[in-house]
Coordinates of C-alpha atoms and ligand atoms in Angstrom, one line a residue:
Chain A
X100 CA 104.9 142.7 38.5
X101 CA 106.3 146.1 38.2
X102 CA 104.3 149.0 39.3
X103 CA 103.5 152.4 37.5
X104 CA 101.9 155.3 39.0
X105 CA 99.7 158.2 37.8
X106 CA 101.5 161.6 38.5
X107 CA 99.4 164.5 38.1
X108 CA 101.4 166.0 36.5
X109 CA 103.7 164.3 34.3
X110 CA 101.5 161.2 34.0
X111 CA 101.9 157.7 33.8
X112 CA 105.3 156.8 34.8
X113 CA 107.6 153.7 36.5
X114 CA 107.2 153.3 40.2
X115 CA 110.9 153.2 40.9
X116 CA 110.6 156.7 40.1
X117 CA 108.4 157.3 43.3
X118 CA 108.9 157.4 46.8
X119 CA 106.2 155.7 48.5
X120 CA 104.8 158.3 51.2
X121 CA 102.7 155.8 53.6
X122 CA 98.8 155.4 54.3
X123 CA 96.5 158.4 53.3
X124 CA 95.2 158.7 57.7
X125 CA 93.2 161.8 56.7
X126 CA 94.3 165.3 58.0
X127 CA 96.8 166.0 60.3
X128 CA 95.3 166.0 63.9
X129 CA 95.4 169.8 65.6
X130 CA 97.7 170.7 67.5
X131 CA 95.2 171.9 70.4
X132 CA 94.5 168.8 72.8
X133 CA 97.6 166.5 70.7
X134 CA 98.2 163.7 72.8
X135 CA 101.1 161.5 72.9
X136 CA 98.7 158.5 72.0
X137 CA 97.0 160.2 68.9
X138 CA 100.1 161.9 67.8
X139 CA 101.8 158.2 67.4
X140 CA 98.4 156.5 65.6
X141 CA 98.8 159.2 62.8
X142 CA 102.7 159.2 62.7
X143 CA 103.2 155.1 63.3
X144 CA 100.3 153.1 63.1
X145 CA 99.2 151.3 59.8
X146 CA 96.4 149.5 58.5
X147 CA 98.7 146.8 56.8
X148 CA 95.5 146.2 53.7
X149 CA 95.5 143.3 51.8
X150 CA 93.7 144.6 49.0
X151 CA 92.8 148.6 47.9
X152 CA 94.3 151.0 50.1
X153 CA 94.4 155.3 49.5
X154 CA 98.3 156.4 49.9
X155 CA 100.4 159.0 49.2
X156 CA 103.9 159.1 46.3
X157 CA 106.0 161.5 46.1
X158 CA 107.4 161.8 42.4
X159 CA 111.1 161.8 43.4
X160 CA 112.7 161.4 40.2
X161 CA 110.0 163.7 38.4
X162 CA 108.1 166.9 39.1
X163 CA 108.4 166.7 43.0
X164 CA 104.5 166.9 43.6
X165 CA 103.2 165.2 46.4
X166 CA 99.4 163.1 45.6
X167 CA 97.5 160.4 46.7
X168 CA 96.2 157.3 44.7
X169 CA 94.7 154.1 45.3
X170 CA 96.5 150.7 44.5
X171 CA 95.7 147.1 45.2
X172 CA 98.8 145.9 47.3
X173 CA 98.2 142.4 46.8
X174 CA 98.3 142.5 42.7
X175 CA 100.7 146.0 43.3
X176 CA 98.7 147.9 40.5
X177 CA 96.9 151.2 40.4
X178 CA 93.4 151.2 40.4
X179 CA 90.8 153.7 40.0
X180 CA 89.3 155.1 43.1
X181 CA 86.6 153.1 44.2
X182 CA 83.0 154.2 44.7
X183 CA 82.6 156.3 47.8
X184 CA 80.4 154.2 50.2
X185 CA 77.2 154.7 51.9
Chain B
X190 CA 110.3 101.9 52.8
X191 CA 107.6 103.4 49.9
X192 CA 103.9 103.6 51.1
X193 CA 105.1 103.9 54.6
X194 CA 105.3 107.7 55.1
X195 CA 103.2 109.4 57.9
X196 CA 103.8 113.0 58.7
X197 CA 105.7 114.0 61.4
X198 CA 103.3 116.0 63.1
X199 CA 100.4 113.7 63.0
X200 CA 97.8 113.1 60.3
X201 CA 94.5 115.2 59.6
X202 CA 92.4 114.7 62.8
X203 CA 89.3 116.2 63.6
X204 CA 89.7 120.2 64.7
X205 CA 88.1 120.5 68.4
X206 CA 85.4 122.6 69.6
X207 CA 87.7 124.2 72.6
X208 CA 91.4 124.6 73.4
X209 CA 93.0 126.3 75.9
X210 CA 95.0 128.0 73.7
X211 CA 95.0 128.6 69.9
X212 CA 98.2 129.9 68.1
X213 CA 97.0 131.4 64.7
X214 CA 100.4 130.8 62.1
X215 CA 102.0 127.5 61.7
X216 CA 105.4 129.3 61.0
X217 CA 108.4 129.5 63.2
X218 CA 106.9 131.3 66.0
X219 CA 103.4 129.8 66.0
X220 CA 105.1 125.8 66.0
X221 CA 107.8 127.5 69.0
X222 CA 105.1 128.8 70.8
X223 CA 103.5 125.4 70.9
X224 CA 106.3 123.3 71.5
X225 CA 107.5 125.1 74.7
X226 CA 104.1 125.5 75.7
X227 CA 103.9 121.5 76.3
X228 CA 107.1 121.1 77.0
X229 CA 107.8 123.4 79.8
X230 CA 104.2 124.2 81.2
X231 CA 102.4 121.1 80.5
X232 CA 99.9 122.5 78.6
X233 CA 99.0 120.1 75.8
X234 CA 95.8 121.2 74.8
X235 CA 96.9 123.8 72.5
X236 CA 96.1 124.0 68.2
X237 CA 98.0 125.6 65.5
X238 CA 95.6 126.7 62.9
X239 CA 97.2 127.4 59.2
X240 CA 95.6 128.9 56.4
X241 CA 98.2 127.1 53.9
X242 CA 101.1 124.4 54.9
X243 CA 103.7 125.1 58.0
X244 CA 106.2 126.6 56.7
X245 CA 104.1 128.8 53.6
X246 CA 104.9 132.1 55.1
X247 CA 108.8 133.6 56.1
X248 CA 109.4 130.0 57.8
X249 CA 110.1 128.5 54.4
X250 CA 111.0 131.4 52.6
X251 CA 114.3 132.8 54.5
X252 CA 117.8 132.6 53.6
X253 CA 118.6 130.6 57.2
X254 CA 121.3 133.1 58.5
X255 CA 121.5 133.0 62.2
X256 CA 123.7 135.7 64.6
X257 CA 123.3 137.2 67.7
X258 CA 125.5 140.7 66.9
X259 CA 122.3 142.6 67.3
X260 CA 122.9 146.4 68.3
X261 CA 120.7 147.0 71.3
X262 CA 121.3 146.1 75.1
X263 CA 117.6 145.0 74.9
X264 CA 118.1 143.0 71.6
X265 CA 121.2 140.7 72.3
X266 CA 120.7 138.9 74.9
X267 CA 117.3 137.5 73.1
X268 CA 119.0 136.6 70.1
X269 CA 122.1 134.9 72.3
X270 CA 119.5 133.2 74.1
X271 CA 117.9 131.8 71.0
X272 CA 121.5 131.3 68.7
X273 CA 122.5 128.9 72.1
X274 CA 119.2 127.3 71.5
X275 CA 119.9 125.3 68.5
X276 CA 122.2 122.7 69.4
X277 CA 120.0 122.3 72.5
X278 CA 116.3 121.4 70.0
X279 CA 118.7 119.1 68.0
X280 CA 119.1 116.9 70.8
X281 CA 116.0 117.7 72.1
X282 CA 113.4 117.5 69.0
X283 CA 115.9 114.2 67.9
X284 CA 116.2 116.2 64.6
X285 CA 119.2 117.2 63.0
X286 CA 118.7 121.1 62.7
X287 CA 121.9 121.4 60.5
X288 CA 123.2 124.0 62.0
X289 CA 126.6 124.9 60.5
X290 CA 128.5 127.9 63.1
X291 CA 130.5 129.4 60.1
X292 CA 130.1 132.9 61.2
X293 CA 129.4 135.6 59.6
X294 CA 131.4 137.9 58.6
X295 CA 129.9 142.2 58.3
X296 CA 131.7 144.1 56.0
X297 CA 132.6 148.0 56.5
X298 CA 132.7 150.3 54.1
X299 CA 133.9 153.1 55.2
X300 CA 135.9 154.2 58.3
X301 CA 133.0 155.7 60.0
X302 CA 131.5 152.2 59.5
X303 CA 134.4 150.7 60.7
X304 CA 133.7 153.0 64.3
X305 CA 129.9 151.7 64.2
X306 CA 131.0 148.3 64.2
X307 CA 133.4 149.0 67.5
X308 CA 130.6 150.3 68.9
X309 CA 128.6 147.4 67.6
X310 CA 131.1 145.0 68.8
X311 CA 131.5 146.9 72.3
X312 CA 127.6 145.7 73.0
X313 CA 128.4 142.4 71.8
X314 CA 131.2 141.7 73.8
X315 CA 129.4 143.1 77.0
X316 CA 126.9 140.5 76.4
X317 CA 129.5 137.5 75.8
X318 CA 129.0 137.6 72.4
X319 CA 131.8 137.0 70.3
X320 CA 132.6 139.4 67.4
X321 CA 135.5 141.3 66.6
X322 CA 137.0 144.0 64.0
X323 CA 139.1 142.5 61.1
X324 CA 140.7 145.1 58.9
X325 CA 141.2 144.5 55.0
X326 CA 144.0 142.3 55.1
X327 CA 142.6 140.2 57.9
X328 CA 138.9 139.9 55.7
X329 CA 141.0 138.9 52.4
X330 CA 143.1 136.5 54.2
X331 CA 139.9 134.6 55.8
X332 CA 137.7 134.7 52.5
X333 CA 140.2 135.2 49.5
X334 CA 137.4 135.5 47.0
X335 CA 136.5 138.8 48.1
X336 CA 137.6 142.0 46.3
X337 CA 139.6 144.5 48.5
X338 CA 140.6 146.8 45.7
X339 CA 140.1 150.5 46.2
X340 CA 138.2 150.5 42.9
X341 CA 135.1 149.3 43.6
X342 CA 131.9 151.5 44.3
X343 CA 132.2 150.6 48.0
X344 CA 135.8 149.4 48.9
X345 CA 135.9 147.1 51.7
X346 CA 138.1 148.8 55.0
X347 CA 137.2 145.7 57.2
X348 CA 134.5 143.9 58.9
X349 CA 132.8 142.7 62.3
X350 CA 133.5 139.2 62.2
X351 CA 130.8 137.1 64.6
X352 CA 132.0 133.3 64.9
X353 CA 128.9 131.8 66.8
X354 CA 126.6 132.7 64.2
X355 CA 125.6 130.5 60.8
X356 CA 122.9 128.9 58.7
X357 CA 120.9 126.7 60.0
X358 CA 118.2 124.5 57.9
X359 CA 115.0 126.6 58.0
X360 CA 112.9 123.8 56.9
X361 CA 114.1 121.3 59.5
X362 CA 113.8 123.9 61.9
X363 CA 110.0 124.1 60.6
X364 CA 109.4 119.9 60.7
X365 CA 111.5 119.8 63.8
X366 CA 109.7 121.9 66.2
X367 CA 106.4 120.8 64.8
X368 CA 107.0 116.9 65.1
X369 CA 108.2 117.8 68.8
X370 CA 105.1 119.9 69.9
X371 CA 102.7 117.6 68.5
X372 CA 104.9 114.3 70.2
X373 CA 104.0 116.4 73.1
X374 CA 100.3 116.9 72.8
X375 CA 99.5 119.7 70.6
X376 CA 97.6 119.9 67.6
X377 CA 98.7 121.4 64.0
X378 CA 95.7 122.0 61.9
X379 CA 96.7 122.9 58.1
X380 CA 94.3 124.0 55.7
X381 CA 92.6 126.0 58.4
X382 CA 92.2 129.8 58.6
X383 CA 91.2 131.8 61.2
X384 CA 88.8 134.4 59.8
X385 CA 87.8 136.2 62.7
X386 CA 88.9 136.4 66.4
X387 CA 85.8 136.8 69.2
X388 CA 85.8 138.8 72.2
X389 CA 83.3 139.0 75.0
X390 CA 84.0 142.3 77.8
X391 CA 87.2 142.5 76.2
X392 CA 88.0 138.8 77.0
X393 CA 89.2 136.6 74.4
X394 CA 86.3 134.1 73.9
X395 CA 87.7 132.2 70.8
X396 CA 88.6 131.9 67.4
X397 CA 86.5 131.2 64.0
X398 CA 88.1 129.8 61.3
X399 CA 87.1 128.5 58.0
X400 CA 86.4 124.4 59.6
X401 CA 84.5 125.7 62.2
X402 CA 84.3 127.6 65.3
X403 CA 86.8 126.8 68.2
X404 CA 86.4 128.2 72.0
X405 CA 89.6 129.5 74.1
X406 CA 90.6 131.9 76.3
X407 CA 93.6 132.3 75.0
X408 CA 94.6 133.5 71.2
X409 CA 98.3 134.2 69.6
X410 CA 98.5 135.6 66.4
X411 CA 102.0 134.6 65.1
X412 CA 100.7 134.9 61.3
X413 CA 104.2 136.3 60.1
X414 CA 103.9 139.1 57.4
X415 CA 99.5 138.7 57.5
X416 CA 99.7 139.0 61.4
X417 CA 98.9 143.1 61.0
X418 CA 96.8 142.9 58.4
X419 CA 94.3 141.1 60.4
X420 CA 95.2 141.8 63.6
X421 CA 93.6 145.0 62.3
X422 CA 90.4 143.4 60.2
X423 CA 89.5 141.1 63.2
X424 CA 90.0 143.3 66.3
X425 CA 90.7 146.7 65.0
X426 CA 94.1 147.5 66.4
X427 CA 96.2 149.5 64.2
X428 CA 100.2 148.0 64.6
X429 CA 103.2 150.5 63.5
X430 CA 103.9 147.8 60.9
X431 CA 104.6 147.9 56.8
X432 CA 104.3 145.0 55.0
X433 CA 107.1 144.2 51.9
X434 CA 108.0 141.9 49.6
X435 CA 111.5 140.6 50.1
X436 CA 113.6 138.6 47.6
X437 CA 116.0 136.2 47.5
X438 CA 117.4 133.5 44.9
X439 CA 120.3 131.0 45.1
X440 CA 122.9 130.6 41.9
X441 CA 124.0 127.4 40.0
X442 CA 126.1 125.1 42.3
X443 CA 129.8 125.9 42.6
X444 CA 133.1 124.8 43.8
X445 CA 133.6 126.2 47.8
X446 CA 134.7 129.8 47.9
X447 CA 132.7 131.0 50.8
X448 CA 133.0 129.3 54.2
X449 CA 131.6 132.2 56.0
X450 CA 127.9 134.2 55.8
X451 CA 129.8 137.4 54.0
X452 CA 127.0 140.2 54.3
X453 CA 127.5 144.1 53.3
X454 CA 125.2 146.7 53.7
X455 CA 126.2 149.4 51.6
X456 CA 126.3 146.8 48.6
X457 CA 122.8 145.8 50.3
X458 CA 123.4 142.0 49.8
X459 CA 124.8 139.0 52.0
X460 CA 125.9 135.8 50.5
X461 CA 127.0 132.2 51.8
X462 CA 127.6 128.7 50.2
X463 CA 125.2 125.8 50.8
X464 CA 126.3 122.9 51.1
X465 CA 125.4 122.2 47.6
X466 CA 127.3 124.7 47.0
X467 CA 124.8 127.0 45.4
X468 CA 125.4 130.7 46.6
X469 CA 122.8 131.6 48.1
X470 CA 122.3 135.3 48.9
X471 CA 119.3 138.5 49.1
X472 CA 118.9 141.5 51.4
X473 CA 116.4 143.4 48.8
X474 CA 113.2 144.2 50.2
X475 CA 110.7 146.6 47.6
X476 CA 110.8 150.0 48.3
X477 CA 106.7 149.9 49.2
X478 CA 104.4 148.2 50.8
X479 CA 102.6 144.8 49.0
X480 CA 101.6 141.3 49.6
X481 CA 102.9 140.4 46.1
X482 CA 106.0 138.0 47.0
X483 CA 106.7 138.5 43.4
X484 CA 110.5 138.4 41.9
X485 CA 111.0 141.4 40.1
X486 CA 113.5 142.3 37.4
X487 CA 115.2 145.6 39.2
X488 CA 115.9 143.1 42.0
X489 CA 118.1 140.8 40.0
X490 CA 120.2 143.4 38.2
X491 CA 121.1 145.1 41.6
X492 CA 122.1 141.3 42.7
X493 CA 124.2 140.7 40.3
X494 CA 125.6 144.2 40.5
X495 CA 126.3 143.9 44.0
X496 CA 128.2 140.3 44.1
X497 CA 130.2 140.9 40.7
X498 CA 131.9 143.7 42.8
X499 CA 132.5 142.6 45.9
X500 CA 133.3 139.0 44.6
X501 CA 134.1 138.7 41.7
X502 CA 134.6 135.5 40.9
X503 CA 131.2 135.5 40.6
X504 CA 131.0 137.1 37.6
X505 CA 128.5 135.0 34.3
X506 CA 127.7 132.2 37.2
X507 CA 124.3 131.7 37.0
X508 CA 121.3 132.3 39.2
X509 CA 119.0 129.4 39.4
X510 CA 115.9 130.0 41.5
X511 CA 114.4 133.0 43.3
X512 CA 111.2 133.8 44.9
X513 CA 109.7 136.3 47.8
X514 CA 108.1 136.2 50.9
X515 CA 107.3 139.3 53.2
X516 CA 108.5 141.1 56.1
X517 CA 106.8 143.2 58.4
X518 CA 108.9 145.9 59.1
X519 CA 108.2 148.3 62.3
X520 CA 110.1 151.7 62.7
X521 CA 112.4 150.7 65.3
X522 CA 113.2 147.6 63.6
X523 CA 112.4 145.8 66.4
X524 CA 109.3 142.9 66.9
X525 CA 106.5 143.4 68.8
X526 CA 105.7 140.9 71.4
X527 CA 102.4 141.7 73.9
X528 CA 99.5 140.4 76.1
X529 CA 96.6 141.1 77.7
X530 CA 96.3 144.9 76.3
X531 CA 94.1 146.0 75.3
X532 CA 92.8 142.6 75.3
X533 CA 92.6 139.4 78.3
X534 CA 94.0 137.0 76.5
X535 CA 95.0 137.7 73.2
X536 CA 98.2 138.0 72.6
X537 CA 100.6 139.0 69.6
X538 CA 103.9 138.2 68.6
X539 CA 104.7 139.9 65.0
X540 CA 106.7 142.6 63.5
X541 CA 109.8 140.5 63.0
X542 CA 110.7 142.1 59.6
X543 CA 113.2 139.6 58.0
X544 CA 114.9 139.1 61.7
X545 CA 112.4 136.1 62.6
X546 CA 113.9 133.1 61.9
X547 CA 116.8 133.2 64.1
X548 CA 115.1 134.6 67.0
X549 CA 112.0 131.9 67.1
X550 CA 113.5 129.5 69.4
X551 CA 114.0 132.3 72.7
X552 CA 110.9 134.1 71.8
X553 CA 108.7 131.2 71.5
X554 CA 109.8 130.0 74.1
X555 CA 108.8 133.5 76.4
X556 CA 105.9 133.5 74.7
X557 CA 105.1 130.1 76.3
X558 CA 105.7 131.4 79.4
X559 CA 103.9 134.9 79.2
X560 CA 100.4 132.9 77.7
X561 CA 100.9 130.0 80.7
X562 CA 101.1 132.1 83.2
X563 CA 99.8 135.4 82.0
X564 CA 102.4 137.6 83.4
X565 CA 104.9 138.8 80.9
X566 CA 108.3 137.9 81.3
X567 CA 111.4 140.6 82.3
X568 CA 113.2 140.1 79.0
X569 CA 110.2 140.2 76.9
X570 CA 108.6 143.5 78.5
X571 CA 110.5 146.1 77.2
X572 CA 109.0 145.0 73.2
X573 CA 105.4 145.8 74.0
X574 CA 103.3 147.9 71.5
X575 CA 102.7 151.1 73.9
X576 CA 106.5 151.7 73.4
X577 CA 106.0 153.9 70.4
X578 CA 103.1 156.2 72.1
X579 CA 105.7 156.3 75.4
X580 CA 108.2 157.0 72.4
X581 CA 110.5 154.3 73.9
X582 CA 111.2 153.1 70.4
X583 CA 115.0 150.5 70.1
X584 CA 117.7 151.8 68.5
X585 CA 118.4 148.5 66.0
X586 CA 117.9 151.0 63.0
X587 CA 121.6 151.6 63.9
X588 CA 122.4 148.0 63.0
X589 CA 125.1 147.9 60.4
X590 CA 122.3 146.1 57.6
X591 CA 119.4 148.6 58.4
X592 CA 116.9 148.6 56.2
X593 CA 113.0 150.1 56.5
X594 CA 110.3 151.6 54.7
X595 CA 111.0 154.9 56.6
X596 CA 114.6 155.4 55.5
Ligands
FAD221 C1 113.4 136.1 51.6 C2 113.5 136.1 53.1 C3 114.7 136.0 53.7 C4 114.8 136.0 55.1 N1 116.0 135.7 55.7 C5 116.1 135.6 57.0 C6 117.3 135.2 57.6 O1 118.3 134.9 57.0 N2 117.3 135.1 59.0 C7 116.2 135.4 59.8 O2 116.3 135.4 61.0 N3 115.1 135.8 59.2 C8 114.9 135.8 57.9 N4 113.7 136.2 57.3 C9 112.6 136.5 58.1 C10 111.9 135.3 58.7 O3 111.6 134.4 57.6 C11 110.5 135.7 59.3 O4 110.7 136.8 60.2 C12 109.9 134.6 60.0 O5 109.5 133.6 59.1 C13 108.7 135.0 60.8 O6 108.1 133.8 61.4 P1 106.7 133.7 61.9 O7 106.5 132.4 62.5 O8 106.3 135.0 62.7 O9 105.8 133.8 60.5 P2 105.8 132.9 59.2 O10 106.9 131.9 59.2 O11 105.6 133.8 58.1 O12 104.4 132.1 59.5 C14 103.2 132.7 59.5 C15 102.1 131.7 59.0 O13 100.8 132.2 59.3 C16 100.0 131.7 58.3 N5 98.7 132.5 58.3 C17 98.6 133.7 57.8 N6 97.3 134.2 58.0 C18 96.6 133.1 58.6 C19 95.3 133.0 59.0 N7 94.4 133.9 58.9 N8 94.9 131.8 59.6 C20 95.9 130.8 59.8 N9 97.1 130.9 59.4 C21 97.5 132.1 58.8 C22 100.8 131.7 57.0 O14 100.3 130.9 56.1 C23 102.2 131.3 57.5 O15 102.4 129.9 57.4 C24 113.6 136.2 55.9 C25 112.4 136.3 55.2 C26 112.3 136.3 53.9 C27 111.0 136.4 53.2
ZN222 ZN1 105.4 164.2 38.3

């Protein structure tokens, strides 16, 4: 199943255009009190989802923004983001 | 000889409320693990649990190649260890494993590949490895079907030629191990997934899976390219691990060409002969992380790019079948194998990428050892998980066919 991604600025286009960018892990931890420990959770450490997961694409072959979207990596298409819990 | 048949590993038998070990994974790891584990320390009262079939996941899925020209000092002597292995379960398991020592053959591309694999073949030798640098002539003499020409995308200066490597039969490797562990004592349970893993004090207490709940005080998850994914949903532990679709297919039969497992990474595609005589060959993995093990149409077009050049001969044959599985890919391109941290008794052996078929026999068999007697062995040590926080990562991304998420 071939995968298309939503740039935000040029729009729906074919994934081989993207560069995948890893797991969205939230903010970059400060630098104040970094350890070696928390430094490698944010740099190496996945969740591996089967199912939804929020990443980041970088449009490679396109506009050369940067954004995160949510896809289903067992069916490998886009989805909507989902609801925000609680 | 119809209506006779019995498994080799037993029929369906009732799925006990304790174990002293349960091995979550009835791949090539998960059966290894349990075959050594009665065979060398006696302990026979050990299940494999499988969500599907043994041999669902990478076990049945892989393309069979077998080598030990790893690049590491840490790395070869494992794979030595576990290329010297086969002829050793043949006799053992009373199996033919097929294993077929054609070599493999790495072609260079360029002459700084041509120093890499000096340097390549400088590690192997230390080891007792054997592998050696052929130059153009020498590659077209040995396998006349390939294309030496200057005027291909990537012209061929040479390659690392490693004679003890081959193909062995992935699927008797898979019926093999798991006839011998359960002529031993062990239990394979199919049709069984574990869907969550209990602790108690940061013991391992046991495992619950969908026929029930089982006691033990000892867990390995060897669930192949799923072993991260719920590694992290059961006990929370975060692994430096992306998950990919690889492909691979296998073309109409032919008339031999290829004696030899010819493999290039700049083309990005290896190839060898069945003895069929199908060619079967692969090396794409998708550029981002799914569970799909779909085919997919870019996939074949770069195949078929990729062989017309560099043989030729190959051009209008046919492919025939193809299909997917998934690797679990780590940074350093190297598998992670622990114990007892952060948990007593749970282990995890994972992160094999699409290096785990020929390395199951050594590292299930260390396994064994490091869940019997709960102190990890030397040669299995330096793959723990805190490497990448002590940012002791391995150096195989240097391998001549390297290949990650991150490059
Ligand atoms: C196309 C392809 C080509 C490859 N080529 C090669 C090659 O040439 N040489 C090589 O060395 N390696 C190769 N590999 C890699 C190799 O196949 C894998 O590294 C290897 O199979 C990993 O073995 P494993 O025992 O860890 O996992 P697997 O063999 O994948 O077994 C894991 C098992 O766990 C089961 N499972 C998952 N979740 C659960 C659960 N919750 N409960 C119970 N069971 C569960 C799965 O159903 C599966 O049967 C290739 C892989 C692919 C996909
Ligand atoms: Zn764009």
């Amino acid at each position: 199943m071939s995968l298309t991604l939503t740039c935000p600025i040029c729009g729906k286009r074919n994934g081989y255009e993207f560069r995948y960018g890893g797991e969205d892990k939230g903010p970059r931890p400060a630098e104040d009190g970094l350890t070696p420990r928390s430094w490698c959770d944010y740099v190496h450490m996945n969740k591996c989802v089967a199912g939804v997961q929020k990443e980041w694409w970088f449009h490679r072959d396109g506009c050369g923004s940067w954004f995160t979207t949510y896809r289903n990596t067992v069916t490998n298409l886009e989805v909507e983001a989902p609801e925000a819990k609680e | 000889m119809f209506g006779k048949y019995k498994p080799l590993w037993g029929n369906k038998t009732r799925l006990k409320s304790s174990y002293d070990a349960v091995i979550i994974g009835g791949g090539l790891h998960g059966l290894a693990t349990a075959y050594f584990l009665a065979k060398e320390h006696g302990m026979k009262n050990v299940a494999v649990i499988e969500k599907n079939f043994i041999g669902f996941g990478g076990a049945g899925r892989n393309t069979a190649i077998v080598r030990a020209n790893q690049r590491t000092q840490i790395n070869v002597p494992l794979y030595k260890e576990a290329l010297d292995l086969w002829p050793v379960l043949t006799r053992d398991l009373d199996f033919n494993l097929m294993f077929n020592n054609c070599g493999n053959l790495n072609l260079m591309h360029s002459e700084a590949a041509m120093n890499a694999a000096r340097m390549n073949i400088a590690t192997a030798q230390f080891h007792g490895v054997e592998s050696h640098l052929l130059d153009a002539k020498q590659v077209k003499e040995m396998v006349p079907a390939l294309n030496i020409s200057p005027d291909i995308t990537y012209p061929i200066h040479g390659a690392m030629f490693h004679p003890p490597g081959g193909i062995v039969r992935h699927d008797a490797v898979v019926w093999g191990l798991a006839k011998g562990a359960v002529k031993l004592g062990a239990e394979i349970h199919q049709q069984t997934e574990a869907t969550a893993i209990n602790t108690e004090n940061g013991r391992i207490t046991g495992v619950e899976t969908s026929r029930g709940k089982i006691h033990s005080p000892r867990v390995l998850v060897s669930a192949g390219g799923y072993s991260a994914g719920i590694i992290n949903k059961m006990l929370g532990i975060k692994l430096p691990i992306s998950v990919l679709t690889i492909q691979a297919m296998v073309t109409q039969p032919l008339k031999p060409i290829l004696n030899h497992v010819v493999s290039s990474g700049a083309y990005h595609a290896y190839a060898n002969q069945t003895l069929k005589g199908e060619i079967a060959t692969g090396a794409h993995m998708d550029p981002w992380p799914n569970y799909t093990t779909l085919t997919t149409a870019y996939y074949i077009k770069h195949q078929a790019q990729a062989l017309s050049e560099f043989l030729p001969c190959l051009r209008g044959v046919k492919f025939m079948r193809h299909w997917g599985g998934l690797a679990d890919m780590t940074p350093d391109m190297a598998p992670i194998m622990d114990g007892n941290d952060p948990i007593d008794g749970f282990y995890m052996n994972c992160g094999w990428g699409y290096f785990g078929f020929k390395s199951c026999s050594a590292a299930g068999r260390h396994l064994a050892a490091f869940m019997a007697t709960g102190n990890c062995p030397d040669i299995l040590e330096p793959f723990n998980l805190r490497r990448y926080e002590k940012h002791q990562l391995m150096g195989e991304t240097a391998a001549l066919v390297s290949y990650t998420p991150d490059n």
